[in-house]
CSV table of C-alpha atoms in Angstrom, one decimal:
chain,number,residue,atom,x,y,z
A,20,MET,CA,-21.6,-19.8,-29.8
A,21,LYS,CA,-23.0,-17.3,-32.4
A,22,ASP,CA,-19.7,-15.5,-32.7
A,23,GLN,CA,-17.9,-18.7,-33.2
A,24,ASN,CA,-20.2,-19.7,-36.0
A,25,HIS,CA,-19.6,-16.3,-37.7
A,26,LYS,CA,-15.9,-16.6,-37.4
A,27,ALA,CA,-16.0,-20.1,-38.9
A,28,ASP,CA,-18.2,-18.9,-41.7
A,29,LEU,CA,-16.0,-16.0,-42.5
A,30,ALA,CA,-12.8,-18.1,-42.4
A,31,GLU,CA,-14.5,-20.6,-44.8
A,32,ARG,CA,-15.4,-17.8,-47.2
A,33,LEU,CA,-11.9,-16.3,-47.1
A,34,GLU,CA,-10.3,-19.6,-47.7
A,35,PHE,CA,-12.7,-20.5,-50.6
A,36,ILE,CA,-12.0,-17.3,-52.6
A,37,GLY,CA,-8.3,-17.4,-51.7
A,38,LEU,CA,-8.2,-14.1,-49.8
A,39,GLY,CA,-5.4,-15.1,-47.5
A,40,GLN,CA,-2.8,-13.1,-45.6
A,41,GLU,CA,-0.7,-12.2,-48.6
A,42,GLN,CA,-3.7,-11.1,-50.7
A,43,ARG,CA,-4.9,-9.0,-47.7
A,44,ARG,CA,-1.5,-7.4,-47.4
A,45,SER,CA,-1.6,-6.5,-51.1
A,46,LEU,CA,-5.1,-5.1,-50.5
A,47,ALA,CA,-3.8,-3.0,-47.7
A,48,GLU,CA,-1.0,-1.7,-50.0
A,49,ILE,CA,-3.5,-0.2,-52.4
A,50,ARG,CA,-5.7,1.1,-49.6
A,51,PRO,CA,-4.7,4.7,-50.3
A,52,VAL,CA,-5.6,4.3,-54.0
A,53,ILE,CA,-9.0,2.9,-53.1
A,54,LYS,CA,-9.5,5.7,-50.6
A,55,ASP,CA,-8.7,8.3,-53.2
A,56,THR,CA,-10.7,6.6,-55.9
A,57,ILE,CA,-13.8,5.6,-53.9
A,58,GLY,CA,-15.3,9.1,-53.7
A,59,GLY,CA,-15.4,9.6,-57.5
A,60,ALA,CA,-16.6,6.1,-58.1
A,61,LEU,CA,-19.4,6.6,-55.5
A,62,ASP,CA,-20.4,9.9,-57.2
A,63,ALA,CA,-20.7,8.1,-60.5
A,64,PHE,CA,-22.7,5.4,-58.8
A,65,TYR,CA,-25.2,7.8,-57.2
A,66,ARG,CA,-25.6,9.7,-60.4
A,67,LYS,CA,-26.8,6.3,-61.9
A,68,ILE,CA,-29.0,5.8,-58.8
A,69,LYS,CA,-30.6,9.2,-59.2
A,70,GLY,CA,-31.1,8.7,-63.0
A,71,ASN,CA,-32.9,5.4,-62.6
A,72,PRO,CA,-36.5,5.6,-61.4
A,73,GLN,CA,-36.4,2.2,-59.8
A,74,THR,CA,-33.4,3.2,-57.5
A,75,ALA,CA,-34.1,6.9,-57.0
A,76,LYS,CA,-37.1,6.1,-54.9
A,77,PHE,CA,-34.8,4.7,-52.1
A,78,PHE,CA,-33.4,8.1,-51.4
A,79,SER,CA,-35.5,11.1,-50.3
A,80,ASN,CA,-33.0,13.9,-51.0
A,81,ASP,CA,-29.3,14.7,-51.6
A,82,ALA,CA,-28.6,14.7,-47.9
A,83,HIS,CA,-29.8,11.2,-47.7
A,84,ILE,CA,-27.5,10.2,-50.5
A,85,ALA,CA,-24.6,12.1,-48.9
A,86,HIS,CA,-25.1,10.1,-45.7
A,87,ALA,CA,-25.2,6.8,-47.5
A,88,LYS,CA,-22.1,7.8,-49.4
A,89,SER,CA,-20.2,8.6,-46.2
A,90,ARG,CA,-21.2,5.2,-44.8
A,91,GLN,CA,-20.0,3.4,-47.9
A,92,VAL,CA,-16.7,5.3,-47.9
A,93,THR,CA,-16.1,4.1,-44.3
A,94,HIS,CA,-17.1,0.6,-45.3
A,95,TRP,CA,-14.8,0.5,-48.3
A,96,ASP,CA,-12.0,1.7,-46.1
A,97,SER,CA,-12.7,-1.2,-43.8
A,98,ILE,CA,-12.6,-3.6,-46.8
A,99,ALA,CA,-9.3,-2.1,-48.1
A,100,SER,CA,-7.7,-2.5,-44.6
A,101,GLY,CA,-7.7,-6.3,-45.0
A,102,ARG,CA,-9.0,-6.8,-41.4
A,103,TYR,CA,-11.9,-9.2,-41.7
A,104,ASP,CA,-13.2,-9.7,-38.2
A,105,ALA,CA,-16.4,-9.7,-36.1
A,106,GLU,CA,-16.7,-5.9,-36.6
A,107,TYR,CA,-16.5,-6.4,-40.4
A,108,VAL,CA,-19.2,-9.1,-40.2
A,109,GLU,CA,-21.5,-6.9,-38.1
A,110,ALA,CA,-21.0,-4.0,-40.6
A,111,VAL,CA,-21.8,-6.3,-43.6
A,112,SER,CA,-24.8,-7.8,-41.8
A,113,THR,CA,-26.1,-4.3,-41.0
A,114,ILE,CA,-25.9,-3.3,-44.7
A,115,GLY,CA,-27.7,-6.5,-45.8
A,116,ARG,CA,-30.5,-6.0,-43.2
A,117,THR,CA,-30.8,-2.4,-44.4
A,118,HIS,CA,-31.1,-3.4,-48.0
A,119,ALA,CA,-33.7,-6.0,-47.1
A,120,ARG,CA,-35.7,-3.5,-45.1
A,121,LEU,CA,-35.6,-1.0,-48.0
A,122,GLY,CA,-36.4,-3.7,-50.6
A,123,LEU,CA,-33.2,-3.0,-52.6
A,124,GLU,CA,-32.7,-5.9,-55.0
A,125,PRO,CA,-29.2,-7.5,-55.2
A,126,ARG,CA,-29.0,-6.5,-58.9
A,127,TRP,CA,-28.6,-2.9,-58.0
A,128,TYR,CA,-26.1,-3.7,-55.3
A,129,ILE,CA,-24.0,-5.8,-57.7
A,130,GLY,CA,-24.3,-3.2,-60.4
A,131,GLY,CA,-23.1,-0.6,-57.9
A,132,TYR,CA,-20.1,-2.8,-57.1
A,133,ALA,CA,-19.4,-3.1,-60.9
A,134,LEU,CA,-19.2,0.7,-61.2
A,135,LEU,CA,-17.0,1.0,-58.0
A,136,LEU,CA,-14.7,-1.8,-59.1
A,137,ASP,CA,-14.3,-0.2,-62.6
A,138,GLY,CA,-13.1,3.0,-61.0
A,139,ILE,CA,-10.8,1.2,-58.5
A,140,ILE,CA,-9.3,-1.1,-61.2
A,141,ARG,CA,-8.5,1.8,-63.5
A,142,ALA,CA,-7.0,3.8,-60.6
A,143,VAL,CA,-4.8,0.8,-59.5
A,144,ILE,CA,-3.6,0.0,-63.0
A,145,SER,CA,-2.9,3.7,-63.7
A,146,ARG,CA,-0.8,3.8,-60.6
A,147,GLU,CA,1.1,0.7,-61.4
A,148,MET,CA,1.6,1.5,-65.1
A,149,SER,CA,2.4,5.2,-65.1
A,150,GLY,CA,4.6,6.7,-67.8
A,151,PHE,CA,4.5,7.8,-71.4
A,152,PHE,CA,5.0,4.4,-72.9
A,153,GLN,CA,2.7,2.6,-70.4
A,154,GLU,CA,-0.3,4.9,-70.5
A,155,LYS,CA,-1.8,3.3,-73.7
A,156,LYS,CA,-1.1,-0.2,-72.4
A,157,ALA,CA,-2.6,0.7,-69.0
A,158,LYS,CA,-5.7,2.0,-70.7
A,159,VAL,CA,-6.1,-1.2,-72.7
A,160,LEU,CA,-5.5,-3.3,-69.6
A,161,SER,CA,-8.0,-1.3,-67.6
A,162,GLU,CA,-10.6,-1.8,-70.3
A,163,HIS,CA,-10.0,-5.5,-70.4
A,164,LEU,CA,-10.1,-6.0,-66.7
A,165,SER,CA,-13.1,-3.7,-66.3
A,166,SER,CA,-14.9,-5.7,-69.0
A,167,VAL,CA,-14.0,-9.0,-67.3
A,168,VAL,CA,-15.2,-7.8,-63.9
A,169,LYS,CA,-18.4,-6.3,-65.3
A,170,ALA,CA,-19.1,-9.4,-67.2
A,171,ALA,CA,-18.5,-11.6,-64.2
A,172,LEU,CA,-20.6,-9.4,-62.0
A,173,LEU,CA,-23.3,-9.3,-64.7
A,174,ASP,CA,-23.3,-13.1,-64.9
A,175,MET,CA,-23.4,-13.2,-61.1
A,176,ASP,CA,-26.2,-10.7,-61.1
A,177,TYR,CA,-28.3,-12.9,-63.4
A,178,ALA,CA,-27.4,-16.1,-61.7
A,179,ILE,CA,-28.3,-14.6,-58.3
A,180,SER,CA,-31.5,-13.1,-59.8
A,181,VAL,CA,-32.5,-16.5,-61.3
A,182,TYR,CA,-31.6,-18.1,-58.0
A,183,LEU,CA,-33.7,-15.6,-56.1
A,184,GLU,CA,-36.6,-15.9,-58.6
A,185,ALA,CA,-36.4,-19.7,-58.2
A,186,LEU,CA,-36.5,-19.2,-54.5
A,187,ALA,CA,-39.4,-16.8,-54.9
A,188,ASP,CA,-41.3,-19.3,-57.1
A,189,GLU,CA,-40.6,-22.0,-54.5
A,190,ARG,CA,-41.7,-19.6,-51.8
A,191,LYS,CA,-44.9,-18.9,-53.8
A,192,GLN,CA,-45.5,-22.7,-54.1
A,193,VAL,CA,-44.8,-23.1,-50.4
A,194,GLU,CA,-47.1,-20.2,-49.7
A,195,ALA,CA,-49.8,-21.6,-51.9
A,196,THR,CA,-49.3,-25.0,-50.2
A,197,GLN,CA,-49.4,-23.2,-46.9
A,198,GLU,CA,-52.5,-21.2,-47.9
A,199,LYS,CA,-54.2,-24.4,-49.0
A,200,ALA,CA,-53.1,-26.1,-45.8
A,201,LYS,CA,-54.3,-23.0,-43.9
A,202,VAL,CA,-57.7,-23.2,-45.6
A,203,GLU,CA,-57.9,-26.9,-44.8
A,204,GLN,CA,-56.7,-26.2,-41.3
A,205,ASP,CA,-59.2,-23.3,-40.9
A,206,ALA,CA,-62.0,-25.5,-42.1
A,207,ALA,CA,-60.9,-28.3,-39.7
A,208,LEU,CA,-60.5,-25.7,-36.8
A,209,ALA,CA,-63.9,-24.2,-37.6
A,210,ALA,CA,-65.5,-27.7,-37.5
A,211,LEU,CA,-63.5,-28.6,-34.4
A,212,ASP,CA,-64.4,-25.2,-32.8
A,213,SER,CA,-68.1,-25.8,-33.5
A,214,ALA,CA,-67.9,-29.3,-32.1
A,215,LEU,CA,-66.0,-28.2,-29.1
A,216,LYS,CA,-68.5,-25.3,-28.5
A,217,SER,CA,-71.3,-27.9,-28.5
A,218,LEU,CA,-69.1,-30.1,-26.2
A,219,SER,CA,-68.5,-27.2,-23.9
A,220,ASP,CA,-72.3,-26.7,-23.7
A,221,GLY,CA,-72.5,-30.3,-22.5
A,222,ASP,CA,-73.6,-32.0,-25.8
A,223,LEU,CA,-71.7,-35.3,-25.9
A,224,THR,CA,-73.5,-36.2,-29.1
A,225,SER,CA,-71.7,-33.5,-31.1
A,226,GLU,CA,-69.4,-35.1,-33.6
A,227,LEU,CA,-67.3,-33.9,-36.5
A,228,TRP,CA,-69.5,-34.7,-39.4
A,229,GLN,CA,-67.9,-32.3,-41.9
A,230,GLU,CA,-65.7,-33.7,-44.7
A,231,LEU,CA,-62.2,-32.6,-43.8
A,232,ALA,CA,-58.9,-32.8,-45.7
A,233,PRO,CA,-57.1,-36.1,-45.6
A,234,ASN,CA,-54.5,-34.7,-43.2
A,235,PHE,CA,-57.3,-34.1,-40.7
A,236,ALA,CA,-59.1,-37.4,-41.2
A,237,LYS,CA,-57.2,-38.9,-38.2
A,238,LEU,CA,-58.1,-35.9,-36.1
A,239,ARG,CA,-61.8,-36.3,-37.0
A,240,GLN,CA,-61.7,-40.0,-36.2
A,241,ASN,CA,-59.9,-39.5,-32.9
A,242,TYR,CA,-62.2,-36.7,-31.9
A,243,ASN,CA,-65.3,-38.7,-32.7
A,244,SER,CA,-63.9,-41.8,-30.9
A,245,SER,CA,-63.0,-39.6,-27.9
A,246,VAL,CA,-66.5,-38.1,-27.8
A,247,ALA,CA,-68.1,-41.5,-28.1
A,248,GLU,CA,-66.0,-42.9,-25.3
A,249,LEU,CA,-66.7,-39.8,-23.2
A,250,ASP,CA,-70.4,-40.2,-23.9
A,251,ALA,CA,-70.3,-43.9,-22.9
A,252,ALA,CA,-68.4,-42.9,-19.7
A,253,MET,CA,-70.9,-40.2,-18.9
A,254,ARG,CA,-73.8,-42.5,-19.4
A,255,GLU,CA,-72.2,-45.0,-17.1
A,256,ILE,CA,-71.4,-42.3,-14.6
A,257,SER,CA,-75.0,-41.1,-14.8
A,258,THR,CA,-76.3,-44.6,-14.1
A,259,SER,CA,-73.9,-44.9,-11.2
A,260,VAL,CA,-74.9,-41.5,-9.9
A,261,GLU,CA,-78.6,-42.5,-10.0
A,262,GLN,CA,-77.7,-45.7,-8.1
A,263,VAL,CA,-75.7,-43.6,-5.6
A,264,ARG,CA,-78.5,-41.2,-5.2
A,265,ALA,CA,-81.0,-44.0,-4.6
A,266,GLU,CA,-78.7,-45.7,-2.2
A,267,SER,CA,-77.9,-42.4,-0.5
A,268,ASP,CA,-81.6,-41.6,-0.1
A,269,GLY,CA,-82.1,-45.0,1.5
A,270,ILE,CA,-79.1,-44.7,3.7
A,271,SER,CA,-80.1,-41.1,4.7
A,272,SER,CA,-83.6,-42.2,5.6
A,273,ALA,CA,-82.3,-45.2,7.5
A,274,THR,CA,-79.6,-43.2,9.3
A,275,GLU,CA,-82.2,-40.5,10.1
A,276,ASN,CA,-84.6,-43.0,11.6
A,277,MET,CA,-81.7,-44.7,13.4
A,278,ALA,CA,-80.5,-41.4,14.7
A,279,ARG,CA,-84.0,-40.5,15.9
A,280,ARG,CA,-84.4,-43.9,17.6
A,281,THR,CA,-80.9,-43.6,19.1
A,282,GLU,CA,-81.9,-40.3,20.5
A,283,GLN,CA,-85.0,-41.8,22.0
A,284,GLN,CA,-83.0,-44.7,23.3
A,285,ALA,CA,-80.5,-42.3,24.8
A,286,SER,CA,-83.3,-40.3,26.4
A,287,ALA,CA,-84.9,-43.5,27.7
A,288,LEU,CA,-81.5,-44.8,29.0
A,289,GLU,CA,-80.9,-41.4,30.6
A,290,GLN,CA,-84.3,-41.6,32.4
A,291,THR,CA,-83.6,-45.2,33.3
A,292,ALA,CA,-80.2,-44.3,34.7
A,293,ALA,CA,-81.8,-41.5,36.7
A,294,ALA,CA,-84.5,-43.9,38.0
A,295,LEU,CA,-81.8,-46.5,38.8
A,296,GLU,CA,-79.8,-43.8,40.5
A,297,GLU,CA,-82.9,-43.0,42.6
A,298,ILE,CA,-83.6,-46.7,43.2
A,299,THR,CA,-79.9,-47.1,44.2
A,300,THR,CA,-80.3,-44.3,46.7
A,301,ILE,CA,-83.6,-45.7,48.0
A,302,SER,CA,-82.1,-49.2,48.2
A,303,GLY,CA,-79.1,-47.9,50.1
A,304,GLN,CA,-81.5,-46.1,52.5
A,305,ALA,CA,-83.6,-49.3,52.8
A,306,ALA,CA,-80.4,-51.3,53.6
A,307,GLN,CA,-79.5,-48.7,56.2
A,308,ARG,CA,-83.0,-48.8,57.7
A,309,THR,CA,-82.8,-52.7,57.6
A,310,ARG,CA,-79.5,-52.6,59.5
A,311,GLU,CA,-81.0,-50.2,62.0
A,312,VAL,CA,-84.1,-52.5,62.4
A,313,GLN,CA,-81.7,-55.4,62.7
A,314,VAL,CA,-79.9,-53.6,65.5
A,315,ILE,CA,-83.3,-52.8,67.2
A,316,ALA,CA,-84.4,-56.4,66.7
A,317,ARG,CA,-81.2,-57.7,68.3
A,318,GLU,CA,-81.6,-55.3,71.2
A,319,SER,CA,-85.3,-56.4,71.5
A,320,ALA,CA,-84.2,-60.0,71.6
A,321,SER,CA,-81.6,-59.2,74.3
A,322,GLU,CA,-84.3,-57.4,76.3
A,323,THR,CA,-86.7,-60.3,75.8
A,324,VAL,CA,-84.0,-62.7,77.0
A,325,ARG,CA,-83.4,-60.4,80.0
A,326,SER,CA,-87.2,-60.2,80.6
A,327,GLY,CA,-87.4,-63.9,80.4
A,328,LYS,CA,-84.8,-64.2,83.1
A,329,VAL,CA,-86.7,-61.6,85.2
A,330,VAL,CA,-89.9,-63.6,84.7
A,331,GLU,CA,-88.1,-66.7,85.7
A,332,GLU,CA,-86.9,-64.9,88.8
A,333,ALA,CA,-90.4,-63.6,89.5
A,334,ILE,CA,-91.7,-67.2,89.0
A,335,ALA,CA,-89.1,-68.4,91.5
A,336,ALA,CA,-90.1,-65.6,93.9
A,337,MET,CA,-93.8,-66.4,93.5
A,338,GLY,CA,-92.9,-70.0,94.3
A,339,ASP,CA,-91.1,-68.9,97.4
A,340,ILE,CA,-94.2,-66.7,98.3
A,341,GLU,CA,-96.4,-69.7,97.7
A,342,GLN,CA,-94.3,-71.8,99.9
A,343,SER,CA,-94.3,-69.0,102.6
A,344,SER,CA,-98.1,-68.8,102.3
A,345,GLN,CA,-98.4,-72.5,102.8
A,346,LYS,CA,-96.1,-72.3,105.8
A,347,MET,CA,-98.2,-69.3,107.1
A,348,THR,CA,-101.3,-71.4,106.5
A,349,GLN,CA,-99.8,-74.2,108.5
A,350,ILE,CA,-98.9,-71.7,111.2
A,351,ILE,CA,-102.4,-70.1,111.1
A,352,GLY,CA,-103.8,-73.6,111.3
A,353,ALA,CA,-101.6,-74.2,114.4
A,354,ILE,CA,-102.8,-70.9,115.8
A,355,ASP,CA,-106.4,-71.8,115.1
A,356,GLU,CA,-105.8,-75.1,116.8
A,357,ILE,CA,-104.3,-73.3,119.7
A,358,ALA,CA,-107.2,-70.9,119.9
A,359,PHE,CA,-109.6,-73.8,119.7
A,360,GLN,CA,-107.8,-75.6,122.5
A,361,THR,CA,-107.6,-72.3,124.4
A,362,ASN,CA,-111.3,-71.8,124.0
A,363,LEU,CA,-111.9,-75.4,125.2
A,364,LEU,CA,-109.6,-74.7,128.2
A,365,ALA,CA,-111.3,-71.4,128.9
A,366,LEU,CA,-114.7,-73.1,128.6
A,367,ASN,CA,-113.5,-75.8,131.0
A,368,ALA,CA,-112.0,-73.2,133.2
A,369,GLY,CA,-115.3,-71.4,133.3
A,370,VAL,CA,-117.1,-74.6,134.2
A,371,GLU,CA,-114.6,-75.2,136.9
A,372,ALA,CA,-114.9,-71.6,138.0
A,373,ALA,CA,-118.7,-71.9,138.2
A,374,ARG,CA,-118.2,-75.0,140.2
A,375,ALA,CA,-115.9,-73.1,142.5
A,376,GLY,CA,-118.4,-70.5,143.2
A,377,GLU,CA,-117.2,-67.2,144.6
A,378,GLN,CA,-113.7,-68.3,144.7
A,379,GLY,CA,-113.8,-69.1,141.1
A,380,LYS,CA,-115.4,-65.8,139.9
A,381,GLY,CA,-112.1,-64.2,139.2
A,382,PHE,CA,-110.9,-67.2,137.5
A,383,ALA,CA,-114.1,-67.3,135.5
A,384,VAL,CA,-113.6,-63.8,134.5
A,385,VAL,CA,-110.1,-64.6,133.4
A,386,ALA,CA,-111.4,-67.7,131.7
A,387,GLN,CA,-114.0,-65.6,130.0
A,388,GLU,CA,-111.4,-63.2,128.8
A,389,VAL,CA,-109.2,-65.9,127.6
A,390,ARG,CA,-112.1,-67.5,125.8
A,391,GLU,CA,-112.9,-64.2,124.2
A,392,LEU,CA,-109.2,-63.8,123.2
A,393,ALA,CA,-109.2,-67.3,121.9
A,394,GLN,CA,-112.4,-66.6,120.0
A,395,ARG,CA,-111.0,-63.4,118.6
A,396,SER,CA,-107.7,-65.2,117.8
A,397,ALA,CA,-109.7,-67.9,116.1
A,398,ALA,CA,-111.7,-65.3,114.2
A,399,ALA,CA,-108.4,-63.4,113.3
A,400,ALA,CA,-106.7,-66.6,112.4
A,401,LYS,CA,-109.7,-67.5,110.3
A,402,GLU,CA,-109.6,-64.1,108.6
A,403,ILE,CA,-105.9,-64.4,108.2
A,404,LYS,CA,-106.3,-67.9,106.8
A,405,GLU,CA,-108.9,-66.7,104.4
A,406,LEU,CA,-106.6,-63.8,103.4
A,407,ILE,CA,-103.7,-66.2,103.1
A,408,ASP,CA,-105.8,-68.6,101.1
A,409,GLN,CA,-107.0,-65.7,98.9
A,410,SER,CA,-103.4,-64.5,98.7
A,411,SER,CA,-102.2,-68.0,97.9
A,412,ASN,CA,-104.9,-68.2,95.2
A,413,ASP,CA,-103.7,-64.8,93.9
A,414,VAL,CA,-100.1,-65.9,94.1
A,415,HIS,CA,-101.0,-69.2,92.3
A,416,ARG,CA,-102.9,-67.2,89.7
A,417,GLY,CA,-100.0,-64.8,89.5
A,418,VAL,CA,-97.6,-67.7,89.1
A,419,GLU,CA,-99.7,-69.1,86.3
A,420,LEU,CA,-99.8,-65.6,84.7
A,421,VAL,CA,-96.1,-65.2,85.2
A,422,ASN,CA,-95.5,-68.6,83.7
A,423,LYS,CA,-97.7,-67.7,80.8
A,424,THR,CA,-95.8,-64.4,80.6
A,425,GLY,CA,-92.6,-66.3,80.6
A,426,GLN,CA,-93.8,-68.6,78.0
A,427,ALA,CA,-95.0,-65.7,76.0
A,428,LEU,CA,-91.6,-63.9,76.4
A,429,VAL,CA,-89.8,-67.1,75.4
A,430,GLY,CA,-92.1,-67.3,72.4
A,431,ILE,CA,-91.5,-63.6,71.7
A,432,GLY,CA,-87.8,-64.2,72.1
A,433,ASP,CA,-87.9,-67.0,69.6
A,434,ARG,CA,-89.9,-64.9,67.2
A,435,VAL,CA,-87.6,-61.9,67.7
A,436,LYS,CA,-84.7,-64.2,67.1
A,437,SER,CA,-86.5,-65.5,64.0
A,438,ILE,CA,-87.2,-61.9,63.0
A,439,ASP,CA,-83.6,-61.0,63.6
A,440,ASP,CA,-82.5,-63.9,61.4
A,441,HIS,CA,-85.0,-62.8,58.7
A,442,ILE,CA,-83.9,-59.2,59.0
A,443,SER,CA,-80.3,-60.3,58.8
A,444,SER,CA,-81.2,-62.2,55.6
A,445,ILE,CA,-83.2,-59.2,54.3
A,446,ALA,CA,-80.2,-57.0,55.2
A,447,ARG,CA,-77.8,-59.2,53.3
A,448,SER,CA,-80.3,-59.4,50.4
A,449,ALA,CA,-80.7,-55.6,50.5
A,450,GLN,CA,-77.0,-55.2,50.5
A,451,GLU,CA,-76.6,-57.6,47.6
A,452,GLN,CA,-79.5,-55.9,45.9
A,453,ALA,CA,-77.9,-52.5,46.4
A,454,SER,CA,-74.6,-53.9,45.1
A,455,GLY,CA,-76.4,-55.4,42.1
A,456,ILE,CA,-78.3,-52.2,41.5
A,457,GLU,CA,-75.1,-50.2,41.7
A,458,GLU,CA,-73.5,-52.6,39.1
A,459,ILE,CA,-76.6,-52.2,37.0
A,460,ASN,CA,-76.5,-48.5,37.4
A,461,SER,CA,-72.8,-48.4,36.4
A,462,ALA,CA,-73.6,-50.6,33.4
A,463,ILE,CA,-76.6,-48.3,32.5
A,464,ARG,CA,-74.3,-45.3,32.9
A,465,SER,CA,-71.8,-46.9,30.6
A,466,MET,CA,-74.6,-47.8,28.2
A,467,ASP,CA,-75.9,-44.3,28.4
A,468,GLN,CA,-72.4,-42.9,27.5
A,469,ILE,CA,-72.1,-45.4,24.7
A,470,THR,CA,-75.6,-44.6,23.5
A,471,GLN,CA,-74.8,-40.9,23.6
A,472,GLN,CA,-71.6,-41.5,21.6
A,473,ASN,CA,-73.6,-43.7,19.2
A,474,ALA,CA,-76.1,-40.9,18.9
A,475,ALA,CA,-73.3,-38.4,18.2
A,476,LEU,CA,-71.8,-40.8,15.6
A,477,MET,CA,-75.2,-41.3,14.1
A,478,GLU,CA,-75.6,-37.6,13.8
A,479,GLU,CA,-72.2,-37.4,12.1
A,480,THR,CA,-73.2,-40.3,9.9
A,481,ASN,CA,-76.5,-38.6,9.1
A,482,ALA,CA,-74.7,-35.4,8.3
A,483,SER,CA,-72.2,-37.3,6.1
A,484,THR,CA,-75.1,-39.1,4.4
A,485,ARG,CA,-76.9,-35.8,3.8
A,486,SER,CA,-73.6,-34.4,2.5
A,487,LEU,CA,-73.3,-37.5,0.2
A,488,VAL,CA,-76.9,-36.9,-1.0
A,489,GLY,CA,-76.0,-33.3,-1.7
A,490,ILE,CA,-72.8,-34.3,-3.5
A,491,SER,CA,-74.8,-36.8,-5.5
A,492,GLY,CA,-77.4,-34.2,-6.3
A,493,ARG,CA,-74.7,-31.7,-7.4
A,494,LEU,CA,-73.0,-34.5,-9.5
A,495,ALA,CA,-76.3,-35.3,-11.0
A,496,ALA,CA,-76.9,-31.6,-11.8
A,497,LEU,CA,-73.4,-31.4,-13.4
A,498,LEU,CA,-74.2,-34.5,-15.4
A,499,GLY,CA,-77.5,-33.0,-16.3
A,500,HIS,CA,-75.6,-30.3,-18.3
A,501,PHE,CA,-74.3,-33.0,-20.6
A,502,LYS,CA,-76.5,-34.4,-23.4
A,503,THR,CA,-75.6,-38.1,-24.0
A,504,ARG,CA,-77.0,-40.5,-26.6
A,505,ALA,CA,-79.2,-42.1,-24.0
A,506,VAL,CA,-80.7,-38.7,-23.1
A,507,ARG,CA,-81.1,-37.8,-26.8
A,508,GLU,CA,-82.7,-41.2,-27.6
A,509,THR,CA,-85.0,-40.7,-24.6
A,510,ARG,CA,-86.0,-37.2,-25.8
A,511,VAL,CA,-86.5,-38.5,-29.4
A,512,GLU,CA,-88.5,-41.5,-28.3
A,513,ARG,CA,-90.6,-39.6,-25.7
A,514,PRO,CA,-93.2,-38.3,-28.3
A,515,ARG,CA,-93.7,-41.8,-29.5
A,516,LEU,CA,-94.3,-43.0,-26.0
A,517,ARG,CA,-96.9,-40.2,-25.4
A,518,ALA,CA,-98.5,-41.0,-28.7
């Protein structure tokens, strides 16, 4: 893009001065003349340079001049070639930058070209108008052309000098304006720097109070407005922070108390769960014992029923014994009656034997024996009757006792059955109680887990609240670094309050 701009600029310059292809061919034709002439013209030029104190200072010695001369010879050979391209533009630009770096004014450059052109013009005319009759005319023409070129270059020198002086004056005015602007800017920057330093120290009451240039009035106004808005925002933030701190303290205290109570509740629920677990175990054991007692009671009831049947059989046997005793009594009565009759018969037999005398002695003896047997039978029958009566009385008493025993066993059976019914109810109640306690225990365990989770959440909430309190404290500490109007007014009014 830069090369294209250079090419366009060069083409425009060539077209403006009319240095087209034909003119450049003409220039190339006189290239040998220029090459032969340029050395002497440069020697004359550098003699002028060395003789002028203002230009002599640009060269340190003759070697320096010789080097500059060789460079100019090369450059003029490039000019005479008529090839104006990027290489030519770069060479010209290098020369211009070198003159600018050395401080060589254009007047000396233009003056040098006037001397070089004088030599070149004279050489060209001399070549074209050689001969005895043309020499005088060529000399006059050379003088005329040299005068015109020198006059033109002199006029150009002055015009360019005036142009450069005007630019210099304008540059001075610009520099003065810039200096004034710099002074105003430095004053504004100093004031702004001071205000910003106070602002960086946290003083939000620092304003730009210095009188600044009109260009910086808007800056002062905007800065002061920004500081005022920042001060108001900081005061509002400070108030909010104080409210947050107060609320955070309250929340922290409440959450801490709640966490402590939750821990106590969790501990109590854990103990309750353990106690209910133990009660559940005991209730299960009691239910098991109740079922075992129920089995024993049922077995006792069965045994009582069986005992009642045995008692009934015993009563029936006693009745049979009583009947047998009555029959035996009747038989003993019959035996006693037989013994009494036998005794009467023996007595009668004895009487008859006594009446018979000797013939009846044997019969009397027999009668006596029979009588004795009858008496003994009667005595034995009497004893047996007494024993049977006593046995009958005992049997009767035994029957009564057995009846009472039977009644007692029946009552015991009824009571055992009632006990079995009650134990069955107790067993059902114990089972239901065990189930209910198990459900309660499960609920307590669930509540214990929930309470433990709540306790953990409360711990996290408490930690978060403490963190919030810490953040609020740090935020308050950060805000404490800023001095707002409220703080300044408080500090100003505080002595009056103490007074």
